[in-house]
Short mmCIF file of C-alpha atoms in Angstrom, two decimals:
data_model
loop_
_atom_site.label_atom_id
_atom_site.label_comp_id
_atom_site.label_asym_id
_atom_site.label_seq_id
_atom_site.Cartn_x
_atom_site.Cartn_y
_atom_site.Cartn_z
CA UNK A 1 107.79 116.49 -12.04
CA UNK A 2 107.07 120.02 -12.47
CA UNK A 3 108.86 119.99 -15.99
CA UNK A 4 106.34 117.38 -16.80
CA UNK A 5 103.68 118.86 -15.96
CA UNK A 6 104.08 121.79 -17.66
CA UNK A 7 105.34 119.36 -20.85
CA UNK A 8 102.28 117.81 -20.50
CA UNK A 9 99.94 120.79 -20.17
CA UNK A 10 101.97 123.06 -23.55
CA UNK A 11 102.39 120.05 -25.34
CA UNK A 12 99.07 117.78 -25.04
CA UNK A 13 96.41 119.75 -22.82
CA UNK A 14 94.34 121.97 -24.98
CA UNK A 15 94.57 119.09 -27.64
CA UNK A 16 92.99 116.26 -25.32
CA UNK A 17 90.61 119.01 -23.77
CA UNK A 18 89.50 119.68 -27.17
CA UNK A 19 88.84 115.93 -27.84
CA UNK A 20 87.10 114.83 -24.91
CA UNK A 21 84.93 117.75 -24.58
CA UNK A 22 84.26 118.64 -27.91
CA UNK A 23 85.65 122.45 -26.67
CA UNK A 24 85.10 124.50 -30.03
CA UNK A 25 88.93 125.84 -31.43
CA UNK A 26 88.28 129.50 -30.40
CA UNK A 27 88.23 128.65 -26.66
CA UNK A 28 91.43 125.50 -27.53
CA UNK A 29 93.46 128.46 -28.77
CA UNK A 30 92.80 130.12 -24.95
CA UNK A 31 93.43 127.75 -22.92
CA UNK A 32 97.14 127.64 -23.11
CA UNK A 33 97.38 131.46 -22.52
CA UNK A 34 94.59 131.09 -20.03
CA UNK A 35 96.69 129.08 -18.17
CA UNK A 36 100.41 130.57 -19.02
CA UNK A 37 98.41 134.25 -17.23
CA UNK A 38 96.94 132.81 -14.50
CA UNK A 39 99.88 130.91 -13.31
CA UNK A 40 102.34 134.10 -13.58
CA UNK A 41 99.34 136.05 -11.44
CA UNK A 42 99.41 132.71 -9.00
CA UNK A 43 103.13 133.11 -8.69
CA UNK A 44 102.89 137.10 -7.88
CA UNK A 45 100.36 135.89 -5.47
CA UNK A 46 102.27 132.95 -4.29
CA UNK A 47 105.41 135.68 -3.69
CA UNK A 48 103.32 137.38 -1.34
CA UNK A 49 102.08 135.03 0.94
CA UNK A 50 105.36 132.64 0.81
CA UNK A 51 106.88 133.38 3.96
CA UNK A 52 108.62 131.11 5.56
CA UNK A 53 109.79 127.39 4.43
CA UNK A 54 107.15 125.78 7.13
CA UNK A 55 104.29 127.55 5.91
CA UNK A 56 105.74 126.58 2.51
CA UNK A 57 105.35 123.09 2.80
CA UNK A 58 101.14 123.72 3.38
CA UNK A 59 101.48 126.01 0.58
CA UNK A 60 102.65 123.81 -2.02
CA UNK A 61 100.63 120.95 -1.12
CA UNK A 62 97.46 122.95 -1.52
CA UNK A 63 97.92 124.00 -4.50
CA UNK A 64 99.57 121.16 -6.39
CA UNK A 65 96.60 119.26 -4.65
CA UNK A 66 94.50 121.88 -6.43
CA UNK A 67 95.95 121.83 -9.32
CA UNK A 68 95.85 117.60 -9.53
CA UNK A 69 91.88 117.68 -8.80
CA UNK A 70 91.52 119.99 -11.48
CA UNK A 71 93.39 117.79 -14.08
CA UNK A 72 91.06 114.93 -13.13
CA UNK A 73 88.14 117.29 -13.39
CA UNK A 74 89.01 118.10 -17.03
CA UNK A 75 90.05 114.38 -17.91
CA UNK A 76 87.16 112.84 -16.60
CA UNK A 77 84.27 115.14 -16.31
CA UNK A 78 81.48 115.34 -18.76
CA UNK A 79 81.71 119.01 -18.17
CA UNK A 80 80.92 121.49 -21.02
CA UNK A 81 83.70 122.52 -23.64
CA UNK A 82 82.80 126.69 -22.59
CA UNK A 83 84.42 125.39 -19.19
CA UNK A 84 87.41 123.76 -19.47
CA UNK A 85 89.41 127.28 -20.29
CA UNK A 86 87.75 128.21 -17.02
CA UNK A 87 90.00 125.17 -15.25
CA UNK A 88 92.76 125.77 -17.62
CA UNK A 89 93.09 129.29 -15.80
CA UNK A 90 92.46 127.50 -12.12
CA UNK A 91 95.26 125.09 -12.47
CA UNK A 92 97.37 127.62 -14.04
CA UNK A 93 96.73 129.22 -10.67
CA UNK A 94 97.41 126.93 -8.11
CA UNK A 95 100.60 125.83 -10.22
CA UNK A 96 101.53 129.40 -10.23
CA UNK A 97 101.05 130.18 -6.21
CA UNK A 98 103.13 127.39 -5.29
CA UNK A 99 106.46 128.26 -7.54
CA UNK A 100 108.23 130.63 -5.10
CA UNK A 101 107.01 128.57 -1.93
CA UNK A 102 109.02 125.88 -3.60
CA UNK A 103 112.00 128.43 -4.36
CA UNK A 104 111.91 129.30 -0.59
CA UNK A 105 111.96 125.22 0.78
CA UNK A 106 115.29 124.86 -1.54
CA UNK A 107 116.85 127.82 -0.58
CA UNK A 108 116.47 126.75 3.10
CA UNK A 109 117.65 123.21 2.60
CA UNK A 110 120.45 124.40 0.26
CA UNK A 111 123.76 124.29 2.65
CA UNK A 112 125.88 127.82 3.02
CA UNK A 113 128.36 128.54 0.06
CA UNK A 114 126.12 125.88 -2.21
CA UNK A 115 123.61 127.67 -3.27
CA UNK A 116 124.46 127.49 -7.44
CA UNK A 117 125.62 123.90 -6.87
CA UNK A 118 121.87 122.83 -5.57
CA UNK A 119 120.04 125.35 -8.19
CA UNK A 120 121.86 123.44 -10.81
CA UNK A 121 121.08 120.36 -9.67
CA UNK A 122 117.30 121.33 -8.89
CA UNK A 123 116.88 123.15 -12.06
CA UNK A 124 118.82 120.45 -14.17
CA UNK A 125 115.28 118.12 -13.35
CA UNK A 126 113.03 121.08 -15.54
CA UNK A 127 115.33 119.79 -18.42
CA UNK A 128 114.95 116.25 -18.14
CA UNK A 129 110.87 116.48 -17.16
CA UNK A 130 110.84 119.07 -20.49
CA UNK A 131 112.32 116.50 -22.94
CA UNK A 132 110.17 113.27 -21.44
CA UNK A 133 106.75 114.51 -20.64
CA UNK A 134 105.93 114.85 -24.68
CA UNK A 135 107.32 111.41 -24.91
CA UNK A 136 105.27 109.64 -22.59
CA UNK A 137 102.33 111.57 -23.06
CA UNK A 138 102.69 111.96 -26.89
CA UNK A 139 102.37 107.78 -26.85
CA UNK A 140 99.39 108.43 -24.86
CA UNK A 141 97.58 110.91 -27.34
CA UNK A 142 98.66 108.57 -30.39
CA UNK A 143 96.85 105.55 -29.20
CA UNK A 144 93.63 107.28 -28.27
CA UNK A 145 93.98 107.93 -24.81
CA UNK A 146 93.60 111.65 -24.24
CA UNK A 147 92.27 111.25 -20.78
CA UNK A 148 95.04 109.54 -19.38
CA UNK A 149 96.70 112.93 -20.31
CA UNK A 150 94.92 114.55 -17.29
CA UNK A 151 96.03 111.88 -15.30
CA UNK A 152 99.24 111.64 -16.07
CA UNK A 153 99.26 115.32 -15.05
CA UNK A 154 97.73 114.85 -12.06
CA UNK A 155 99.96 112.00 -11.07
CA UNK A 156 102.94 114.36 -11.30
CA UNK A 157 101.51 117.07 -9.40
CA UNK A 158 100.55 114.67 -6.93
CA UNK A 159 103.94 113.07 -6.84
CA UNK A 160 105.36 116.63 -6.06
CA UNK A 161 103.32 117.15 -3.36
CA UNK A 162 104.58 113.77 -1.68
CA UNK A 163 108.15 114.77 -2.81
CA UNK A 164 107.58 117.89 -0.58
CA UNK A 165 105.72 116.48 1.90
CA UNK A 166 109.65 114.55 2.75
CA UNK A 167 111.41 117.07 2.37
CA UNK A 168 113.05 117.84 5.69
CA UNK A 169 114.09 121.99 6.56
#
């Protein structure tokens, strides 16, 4: 899910931004690397304060839920174009904080001696999310629906907080 996410964002988000708010190319052209910045600065941040896999859990669901209500904002909001590179950097953000929090939960629930075995197998998901997401959400953008972009993103970030929300340490 987070593969898609991030498909969805790179591939289709400034794009569909740019169409539903009329956001003027300059600010398109940041949004991307708005949101690339402010999710490595989440992640420092989310290193800091990930601490232990319980406190995780909170952690990730915050900001995924964050990041999910911002995706909605920008596909169906009849907010300005000036501000959507504003919640391009936001949900790069809260996508950011929650990446080692994540890193932590697996690494407690991975069993001892298994530990490349269960990164493979976790990491083998970005792959498969990276080569779908432009699929699904390029069919979306080629039959006029850039809003459902947004939700499509939010959907997945949603669906990893549920997916985390089971997850047993």
């Amino acid at each position: 899910a987070a593969a898609s996410v991030l498909g969805g964002v790179q591939s289709f988000g400034p794009e569909s931004a740019r169409q539903l708010h009329d956001v003027p190319v300059k600010l398109v052209a940041m949004c991307l690397t708005g949101y690339m910045l402010a999710g490595a600065l989440g992640m420092i941040v989310g290193g800091l304060i990930a601490s232990d896999a319980q406190r995780a859990q909170r952690i990730i669901a915050v900001a995924f839920c964050l990041a999910a209500c911002v995706a909605l904002i920008v596909g169906y909001s009849g907010l300005p174009g000036w501000t959507v590179p504003v919640l391009f950097l936001i949900m790069g953000f809260g996508t950011g904080i929650a990446g080692p929090s994540r890193d932590l939960l697996v690494r407690a629930a991975t069993p001892p001696g298994a530990t490349g075995r269960v990164y493979g197998m976790v990491y083998s998901g970005l792959d498969v999310g990276s080569a779908l997401a432009p699929a699904v959400f390029g069919v979306l953008m080629d039959t006029g629906h850039p809003a459902m972009i947004w939700a499509g993103i939010a959907l997945f970030q949603g669906a990893m907080v549920v997916k985390i929300g089971r997850a047993h340490v």
